[in-house]
CSV table of C-alpha atoms and ligand atoms in Angstrom, one decimal:
chain,number,residue,atom,x,y,z
A,783,UNK,CA,129.5,135.4,64.5
A,784,UNK,CA,128.5,131.9,67.4
A,785,UNK,CA,125.3,132.7,69.3
A,786,UNK,CA,125.9,130.3,72.8
A,787,UNK,CA,122.3,130.9,75.1
A,788,UNK,CA,122.7,129.6,78.9
A,789,UNK,CA,120.7,129.4,81.8
A,790,UNK,CA,120.0,127.1,85.2
A,791,UNK,CA,117.0,125.7,86.0
A,792,UNK,CA,115.2,123.8,88.9
A,793,UNK,CA,117.1,124.4,92.5
A,794,UNK,CA,120.2,126.1,92.8
A,795,UNK,CA,123.4,124.0,94.1
A,796,UNK,CA,126.3,125.4,94.9
A,797,UNK,CA,129.1,125.4,91.5
A,798,UNK,CA,126.5,126.9,89.2
A,799,UNK,CA,128.5,130.0,89.0
A,800,UNK,CA,131.6,128.2,88.7
A,801,UNK,CA,130.2,126.0,86.1
A,802,UNK,CA,129.1,129.0,84.0
A,803,UNK,CA,132.1,130.8,84.1
A,804,UNK,CA,133.5,126.8,82.8
A,805,UNK,CA,131.7,127.6,79.7
A,806,UNK,CA,131.8,131.3,79.2
A,807,UNK,CA,136.2,131.3,79.5
A,808,UNK,CA,137.0,127.6,78.1
A,809,UNK,CA,133.9,130.2,74.5
A,810,UNK,CA,135.7,133.0,74.8
A,811,UNK,CA,139.2,131.3,74.3
A,812,UNK,CA,138.2,128.8,71.2
A,813,UNK,CA,136.1,131.8,69.4
A,814,UNK,CA,137.6,134.8,71.1
A,815,UNK,CA,135.5,138.3,69.8
A,816,UNK,CA,133.1,135.8,67.4
A,817,UNK,CA,130.9,134.9,70.8
A,818,UNK,CA,127.4,136.1,71.7
A,819,UNK,CA,126.8,134.5,75.1
A,820,UNK,CA,123.2,135.2,76.4
A,821,UNK,CA,122.0,134.9,80.1
A,822,UNK,CA,118.2,133.5,80.1
A,823,UNK,CA,116.7,134.5,83.1
A,824,UNK,CA,115.5,132.1,85.4
A,825,UNK,CA,115.3,128.9,84.1
A,826,UNK,CA,113.0,127.5,81.6
A,827,UNK,CA,111.0,130.8,83.0
A,828,UNK,CA,113.0,133.6,80.6
A,829,UNK,CA,113.6,131.1,77.8
A,830,UNK,CA,109.3,130.7,77.9
A,831,UNK,CA,108.9,134.8,77.9
A,832,UNK,CA,111.7,135.9,76.2
A,833,UNK,CA,113.4,137.4,79.2
A,834,UNK,CA,117.5,137.6,78.2
A,835,UNK,CA,120.5,139.7,78.0
A,836,UNK,CA,123.8,139.8,76.1
A,837,UNK,CA,126.7,139.1,79.0
A,838,UNK,CA,130.3,140.5,78.2
A,839,UNK,CA,133.7,138.1,79.8
A,840,UNK,CA,133.9,140.6,83.0
A,841,UNK,CA,129.9,139.3,84.0
A,842,UNK,CA,131.7,135.7,84.3
A,843,UNK,CA,134.6,137.0,86.5
A,844,UNK,CA,135.5,136.6,90.2
A,845,UNK,CA,132.0,134.3,90.1
A,846,UNK,CA,134.2,131.3,91.4
A,847,UNK,CA,133.5,130.9,94.6
A,848,UNK,CA,129.8,132.1,94.3
A,849,UNK,CA,126.7,130.1,95.8
A,850,UNK,CA,123.5,130.5,93.9
A,851,UNK,CA,123.2,131.7,90.4
A,852,UNK,CA,124.3,134.7,88.9
A,853,UNK,CA,121.5,134.1,86.3
A,854,UNK,CA,118.5,132.9,88.7
A,855,UNK,CA,116.5,129.7,88.6
A,856,UNK,CA,112.6,128.6,88.5
A,857,UNK,CA,110.7,125.8,88.4
A,858,UNK,CA,108.9,124.8,86.0
A,859,UNK,CA,107.0,121.2,86.1
A,860,UNK,CA,107.9,119.3,83.0
A,861,UNK,CA,104.5,117.6,83.1
A,862,UNK,CA,103.4,121.8,82.5
A,863,UNK,CA,105.5,122.5,79.4
A,864,UNK,CA,103.0,121.2,76.2
A,865,UNK,CA,100.0,123.1,79.4
A,866,UNK,CA,99.1,125.6,77.2
A,867,UNK,CA,98.2,128.7,79.5
A,868,UNK,CA,97.3,132.6,78.5
A,869,UNK,CA,100.3,133.7,79.4
A,870,UNK,CA,102.4,132.5,77.1
A,871,UNK,CA,100.5,129.6,75.0
A,872,UNK,CA,102.7,126.2,74.2
A,873,UNK,CA,105.6,126.8,76.8
A,874,UNK,CA,107.5,124.5,74.0
A,875,UNK,CA,106.9,125.8,71.3
A,876,UNK,CA,107.3,129.4,73.6
A,877,UNK,CA,110.7,128.1,73.7
A,878,UNK,CA,111.1,127.3,70.4
A,879,UNK,CA,110.5,131.0,69.4
A,880,UNK,CA,112.4,132.5,71.5
A,881,UNK,CA,115.3,130.3,70.6
A,882,UNK,CA,115.2,131.6,67.0
A,883,UNK,CA,114.3,134.6,67.6
A,884,UNK,CA,118.0,135.0,69.5
A,885,UNK,CA,119.6,133.7,65.9
A,886,UNK,CA,121.3,130.4,69.3
A,887,UNK,CA,123.6,128.0,67.9
A,888,UNK,CA,123.1,126.3,71.0
A,889,UNK,CA,121.8,127.0,74.3
A,890,UNK,CA,123.1,125.3,77.0
A,891,UNK,CA,121.1,124.2,80.5
A,892,UNK,CA,122.6,123.6,83.6
A,893,UNK,CA,120.2,121.7,86.2
A,894,UNK,CA,119.1,118.6,87.5
A,895,UNK,CA,116.0,115.7,86.5
A,896,UNK,CA,113.1,118.0,85.9
A,897,UNK,CA,115.6,120.0,84.0
A,898,UNK,CA,116.7,117.3,81.6
A,899,UNK,CA,113.4,115.6,80.5
A,900,UNK,CA,112.9,119.2,79.2
A,901,UNK,CA,115.9,119.2,77.8
A,902,UNK,CA,115.5,116.6,76.1
A,903,UNK,CA,112.6,117.4,75.1
A,904,UNK,CA,114.1,120.8,73.3
A,905,UNK,CA,116.6,118.9,72.0
A,906,UNK,CA,113.7,116.0,70.3
A,907,UNK,CA,112.5,119.7,69.0
A,908,UNK,CA,115.1,120.6,67.3
A,909,UNK,CA,116.9,122.6,68.6
A,910,UNK,CA,120.4,122.3,69.6
A,911,UNK,CA,121.1,121.4,73.3
A,912,UNK,CA,124.1,121.3,75.8
A,913,UNK,CA,123.1,120.2,79.4
A,914,UNK,CA,125.8,119.7,82.4
A,915,UNK,CA,124.3,118.4,85.6
A,916,UNK,CA,123.9,120.0,88.8
A,917,UNK,CA,121.9,118.6,91.8
A,918,UNK,CA,123.0,118.2,95.8
A,919,UNK,CA,120.9,115.2,95.2
A,920,UNK,CA,123.4,113.3,92.6
A,921,UNK,CA,120.5,111.7,91.3
A,922,UNK,CA,121.1,111.9,88.0
A,923,UNK,CA,121.0,108.7,85.4
A,924,UNK,CA,124.0,108.6,83.6
A,925,UNK,CA,127.3,110.0,85.8
A,926,UNK,CA,128.7,109.3,88.7
A,927,UNK,CA,128.6,112.8,89.8
A,928,UNK,CA,126.9,116.2,90.2
A,929,UNK,CA,128.5,118.8,90.9
A,930,UNK,CA,127.2,120.9,94.3
A,931,UNK,CA,127.1,117.6,95.8
A,932,UNK,CA,129.9,117.7,97.7
A,933,UNK,CA,129.3,121.2,98.4
A,934,UNK,CA,125.9,119.8,100.6
A,935,UNK,CA,127.6,117.2,102.3
A,936,UNK,CA,130.1,119.4,103.2
A,937,UNK,CA,126.8,121.2,105.3
A,938,UNK,CA,125.1,118.3,105.7
A,939,UNK,CA,128.4,116.6,107.0
A,940,UNK,CA,128.9,119.7,109.2
A,941,UNK,CA,124.9,120.3,111.2
A,942,UNK,CA,125.8,116.5,112.5
A,943,UNK,CA,129.7,116.8,113.8
A,944,UNK,CA,127.9,119.9,115.7
A,945,UNK,CA,124.5,118.1,116.8
A,946,UNK,CA,127.4,116.0,117.8
A,947,UNK,CA,128.9,118.0,120.9
A,948,UNK,CA,125.4,118.7,122.4
A,949,UNK,CA,123.6,115.6,121.9
A,950,UNK,CA,127.3,114.0,124.1
A,951,UNK,CA,126.0,117.3,126.9
A,952,UNK,CA,122.2,115.8,127.2
A,953,UNK,CA,122.4,112.6,126.3
A,954,UNK,CA,120.2,112.8,123.8
A,955,UNK,CA,118.5,111.0,120.8
A,956,UNK,CA,118.7,113.4,117.9
A,957,UNK,CA,117.4,113.2,113.9
A,958,UNK,CA,118.7,114.9,111.6
A,959,UNK,CA,116.9,115.4,108.4
A,960,UNK,CA,119.3,115.0,105.7
A,961,UNK,CA,117.7,116.6,101.9
A,962,UNK,CA,117.8,114.3,99.0
A,963,UNK,CA,115.0,114.4,97.4
A,964,UNK,CA,114.0,110.8,96.9
A,965,UNK,CA,117.2,109.6,96.8
A,966,UNK,CA,119.4,108.4,99.4
A,967,UNK,CA,123.3,110.0,98.2
A,968,UNK,CA,124.0,112.9,100.3
A,969,UNK,CA,122.3,111.6,103.8
A,970,UNK,CA,124.4,108.0,103.2
A,971,UNK,CA,127.3,110.2,102.9
A,972,UNK,CA,126.6,112.5,104.9
A,973,UNK,CA,125.9,110.2,108.0
A,974,UNK,CA,128.8,108.4,107.9
A,975,UNK,CA,130.7,110.9,107.7
A,976,UNK,CA,128.9,112.5,110.5
A,977,UNK,CA,129.5,109.2,112.6
A,978,UNK,CA,125.0,108.7,112.1
A,979,UNK,CA,124.6,105.5,114.3
A,980,UNK,CA,121.5,104.6,111.6
A,981,UNK,CA,121.1,106.1,108.5
A,982,UNK,CA,117.5,106.1,106.7
A,983,UNK,CA,117.3,106.2,103.7
A,984,UNK,CA,114.5,105.9,100.6
A,985,UNK,CA,115.9,103.2,99.3
A,986,UNK,CA,116.3,101.5,102.3
A,987,UNK,CA,113.0,100.9,103.7
A,988,UNK,CA,113.2,101.1,108.1
A,989,UNK,CA,110.7,99.2,110.4
A,990,UNK,CA,110.2,100.9,113.7
A,991,UNK,CA,111.4,98.4,116.0
A,992,UNK,CA,114.6,97.9,114.4
A,993,UNK,CA,115.6,101.4,115.1
A,994,UNK,CA,114.3,101.4,118.6
A,995,UNK,CA,116.4,97.6,119.3
A,996,UNK,CA,119.3,99.8,118.3
A,997,UNK,CA,118.8,102.6,120.0
A,998,UNK,CA,118.1,100.2,123.2
A,999,UNK,CA,121.3,98.3,122.2
A,1000,UNK,CA,123.6,100.9,122.8
A,1001,UNK,CA,121.9,102.8,125.4
A,1002,UNK,CA,122.8,99.3,127.7
A,1003,UNK,CA,126.4,100.0,126.2
A,1004,UNK,CA,126.5,103.1,127.7
A,1005,UNK,CA,126.4,105.6,124.9
A,1006,UNK,CA,125.2,108.6,126.1
A,1007,UNK,CA,123.5,109.2,122.7
A,1008,UNK,CA,122.4,108.8,119.9
A,1009,UNK,CA,122.2,110.1,115.9
A,1010,UNK,CA,120.0,108.8,113.5
A,1011,UNK,CA,120.6,110.6,109.6
A,1012,UNK,CA,117.3,110.8,107.9
A,1013,UNK,CA,116.7,111.5,104.4
A,1014,UNK,CA,113.8,113.3,103.7
A,1015,UNK,CA,112.4,111.0,101.8
A,1016,UNK,CA,113.2,108.0,104.4
A,1017,UNK,CA,110.2,105.3,104.0
A,1018,UNK,CA,108.7,102.6,106.1
A,1019,UNK,CA,108.5,98.7,105.6
A,1020,UNK,CA,104.8,99.3,106.2
A,1021,UNK,CA,104.4,102.8,103.7
A,1022,UNK,CA,107.0,100.3,100.9
A,1023,UNK,CA,104.3,98.1,100.4
A,1024,UNK,CA,101.8,100.8,99.6
A,1025,UNK,CA,100.7,102.2,95.9
A,1026,UNK,CA,101.2,104.9,95.0
A,1027,UNK,CA,97.7,106.5,95.8
A,1028,UNK,CA,97.9,104.7,98.8
A,1029,UNK,CA,101.0,106.6,99.7
A,1030,UNK,CA,100.0,109.6,98.3
A,1031,UNK,CA,97.3,109.8,100.7
A,1032,UNK,CA,98.8,108.7,104.1
A,1033,UNK,CA,102.0,111.1,103.8
A,1034,UNK,CA,98.8,113.8,102.8
A,1035,UNK,CA,97.7,113.2,105.7
A,1036,UNK,CA,100.2,114.2,108.2
A,1037,UNK,CA,100.8,116.6,110.1
A,1038,UNK,CA,104.2,116.7,110.8
A,1039,UNK,CA,106.2,119.0,108.6
A,1040,UNK,CA,109.3,116.4,108.1
A,1041,UNK,CA,109.2,112.8,107.3
A,1042,UNK,CA,111.6,113.5,110.7
A,1043,UNK,CA,108.9,114.3,113.3
A,1044,UNK,CA,106.8,111.7,112.1
A,1045,UNK,CA,109.3,109.7,113.4
A,1046,UNK,CA,110.1,111.3,116.3
A,1047,UNK,CA,106.6,110.7,117.8
A,1048,UNK,CA,106.4,107.0,116.6
A,1049,UNK,CA,109.9,106.6,118.8
A,1050,UNK,CA,108.5,109.0,121.2
A,1051,UNK,CA,105.6,106.6,121.9
A,1052,UNK,CA,107.7,103.6,122.1
A,1053,UNK,CA,110.7,104.5,124.6
A,1054,UNK,CA,111.5,107.3,127.2
A,1055,UNK,CA,114.2,109.4,126.3
A,1056,UNK,CA,114.4,112.5,124.9
A,1057,UNK,CA,113.9,113.1,121.4
A,1058,UNK,CA,115.0,116.4,118.7
A,1059,UNK,CA,114.6,116.5,115.4
A,1060,UNK,CA,116.6,118.8,113.1
A,1061,UNK,CA,115.6,119.8,109.9
A,1062,UNK,CA,118.5,122.5,107.9
A,1063,UNK,CA,117.1,122.1,105.0
A,1064,UNK,CA,117.6,124.3,102.4
A,1065,UNK,CA,120.5,125.0,104.3
A,1066,UNK,CA,122.8,122.7,102.5
A,1067,UNK,CA,121.8,124.5,99.4
A,1068,UNK,CA,123.6,128.1,100.6
A,1069,UNK,CA,126.5,129.6,100.4
A,1070,UNK,CA,129.7,128.9,97.4
A,1071,UNK,CA,130.2,125.9,96.5
A,1072,UNK,CA,133.7,123.3,98.3
A,1073,UNK,CA,137.0,122.6,96.3
A,1074,UNK,CA,136.0,119.6,94.6
A,1075,UNK,CA,132.7,121.5,93.1
A,1076,UNK,CA,134.7,124.8,92.1
A,1077,UNK,CA,136.8,122.4,90.0
A,1078,UNK,CA,134.2,119.6,88.4
A,1079,UNK,CA,132.3,121.7,87.7
A,1080,UNK,CA,134.9,123.8,85.6
A,1081,UNK,CA,135.5,121.0,84.1
A,1082,UNK,CA,132.1,119.9,82.8
A,1083,UNK,CA,131.6,124.1,81.8
A,1084,UNK,CA,135.2,123.6,79.1
A,1085,UNK,CA,133.8,120.1,78.3
A,1086,UNK,CA,130.2,121.9,77.6
A,1087,UNK,CA,132.1,124.3,75.4
A,1088,UNK,CA,134.4,121.3,73.9
A,1089,UNK,CA,130.9,119.8,72.7
A,1090,UNK,CA,129.5,123.3,71.6
A,1091,UNK,CA,133.3,123.6,69.3
A,1092,UNK,CA,132.6,119.9,68.0
A,1093,UNK,CA,129.0,120.6,67.4
A,1094,UNK,CA,128.4,117.1,68.7
A,1095,UNK,CA,124.2,118.6,70.3
A,1096,UNK,CA,121.8,116.6,72.8
A,1097,UNK,CA,124.5,115.3,76.0
A,1098,UNK,CA,124.9,115.7,78.9
A,1099,UNK,CA,128.6,116.2,80.1
A,1100,UNK,CA,129.5,113.3,82.2
A,1101,UNK,CA,131.7,112.0,84.6
A,1102,UNK,CA,132.6,108.6,84.3
A,1103,UNK,CA,135.5,106.9,85.3
A,1104,UNK,CA,137.7,110.1,86.2
A,1105,UNK,CA,136.9,110.5,82.5
A,1106,UNK,CA,134.3,113.9,81.2
A,1107,UNK,CA,132.5,112.2,78.6
A,1108,UNK,CA,129.3,113.2,76.5
A,1109,UNK,CA,126.0,111.1,77.6
A,1110,UNK,CA,122.8,111.3,74.8
A,1111,UNK,CA,120.2,113.0,76.3
A,1112,UNK,CA,117.8,110.1,75.8
A,1113,UNK,CA,120.7,108.4,78.3
A,1114,UNK,CA,119.7,110.4,80.6
A,1115,UNK,CA,115.9,112.0,80.5
A,1116,UNK,CA,113.5,110.6,83.2
A,1117,UNK,CA,115.3,108.4,84.4
A,1118,UNK,CA,116.5,108.3,88.4
A,1119,UNK,CA,120.2,107.7,90.1
A,1120,UNK,CA,119.8,105.8,93.6
A,1121,UNK,CA,122.0,104.0,95.6
A,1122,UNK,CA,122.7,100.8,94.3
A,1123,UNK,CA,122.1,98.6,98.1
A,1124,UNK,CA,125.4,96.6,97.0
A,1125,UNK,CA,127.3,99.1,96.8
A,1126,UNK,CA,130.5,99.4,98.9
A,1127,UNK,CA,129.6,102.7,101.1
A,1128,UNK,CA,126.3,101.0,102.0
A,1129,UNK,CA,128.3,97.2,102.3
A,1130,UNK,CA,131.2,99.9,104.6
A,1131,UNK,CA,128.8,101.1,106.9
A,1132,UNK,CA,127.0,98.0,108.1
A,1133,UNK,CA,130.6,97.1,108.7
A,1134,UNK,CA,131.3,99.7,111.2
A,1135,UNK,CA,127.6,99.0,113.0
A,1136,UNK,CA,125.6,101.4,111.5
A,1137,UNK,CA,122.3,100.5,111.3
A,1138,UNK,CA,119.7,101.5,108.2
A,1139,UNK,CA,116.6,100.3,110.1
A,1140,UNK,CA,116.0,97.3,107.9
B,1866,F6P,O1,117.1,118.9,94.7
B,1866,F6P,C1,117.3,119.4,95.0
B,1866,F6P,C2,116.5,119.3,96.4
B,1866,F6P,O2,117.5,120.5,97.0
B,1866,F6P,C3,115.9,118.4,96.7
B,1866,F6P,O3,117.1,117.6,97.6
B,1866,F6P,C4,114.8,119.0,97.3
B,1866,F6P,O4,114.1,118.0,98.1
B,1866,F6P,C5,114.1,119.8,96.9
B,1866,F6P,O5,115.8,120.1,96.3
B,1866,F6P,C6,113.4,121.0,97.8
B,1866,F6P,O6,112.9,121.6,96.8
B,1866,F6P,P1,112.7,123.0,96.7
B,1866,F6P,O7,113.9,124.0,97.0
B,1866,F6P,O8,111.8,123.9,96.0
B,1866,F6P,O9,112.5,123.4,97.9
């Protein structure tokens, strides 16, 4: 009897249930009645505290199009994993003990960057681990794509599309803040897809003067409105010069609820325009997966089941050159996939006159 544990960890995204279903269905096809799947609840929290339940085939039916995660999720910071607390002691030891208690043959982990650091640690500690790359940010090293990205992209683009009509009516400047944590994949793609005039990314520090110039040029051309797609992690050229500590301090002193409000405030001092800010936030992670993510997550799920059948542990299933391949966790953990400055999407954006504020 194979005993497989499965958990979803970190921020949720669209496609988690499709991926869980893909793993489970492929395992049932491979092993028939000879497999038991345990759903571990709320990510690593469930593994630390021994909160899990035996799942049945019907649990995985009807969830392909469902948003969120049927297993629940939570954020368990990697840096605290080895910090003992009164409730659980050393969390890594607690997870190892529960893995043993459940008599697992493998632990399937669906997660993003932080999750992969812990997954790698568990693998180093001797647990059999297979992971799937999930996040709307698409910032996981080792895979060309993460599931969740395209669904979030659709929603972020829809926001920009809708803002276009009201921005045109009123002749306003709109700043739409797009998620993506410390990388700019989502704002870049949504900005291009939504026809933004200016896109600000964490990878390309902006100068306020350049934004003002671009907005004035558009005014002169008689354009009634302008739209900025701003990454939640956007930074100014001055901030880029700061040490990590100085930057943290400067940001902590800000009273603006999000970076877009700071930019709006600063722009407001430079020009006499009506400026509005829209922060769609977690809306971008909500609802069901788009068709690409349903198919992609299913593909990743079945590839993960294949790795389990082959006892090929310690890997993340990744998209590379149109194929799903195993990538060692040691290659993935702790690395961020940022937007390359010379990538073709940035070049295309510049070619059609989009400004990056640099
Ligand atoms: O990693 C996904 C993400 O949505 C990021 O884009 C964002 O910075 C972060 O999670 C928000 O985290 P939380 O859901 O904990 O507020």
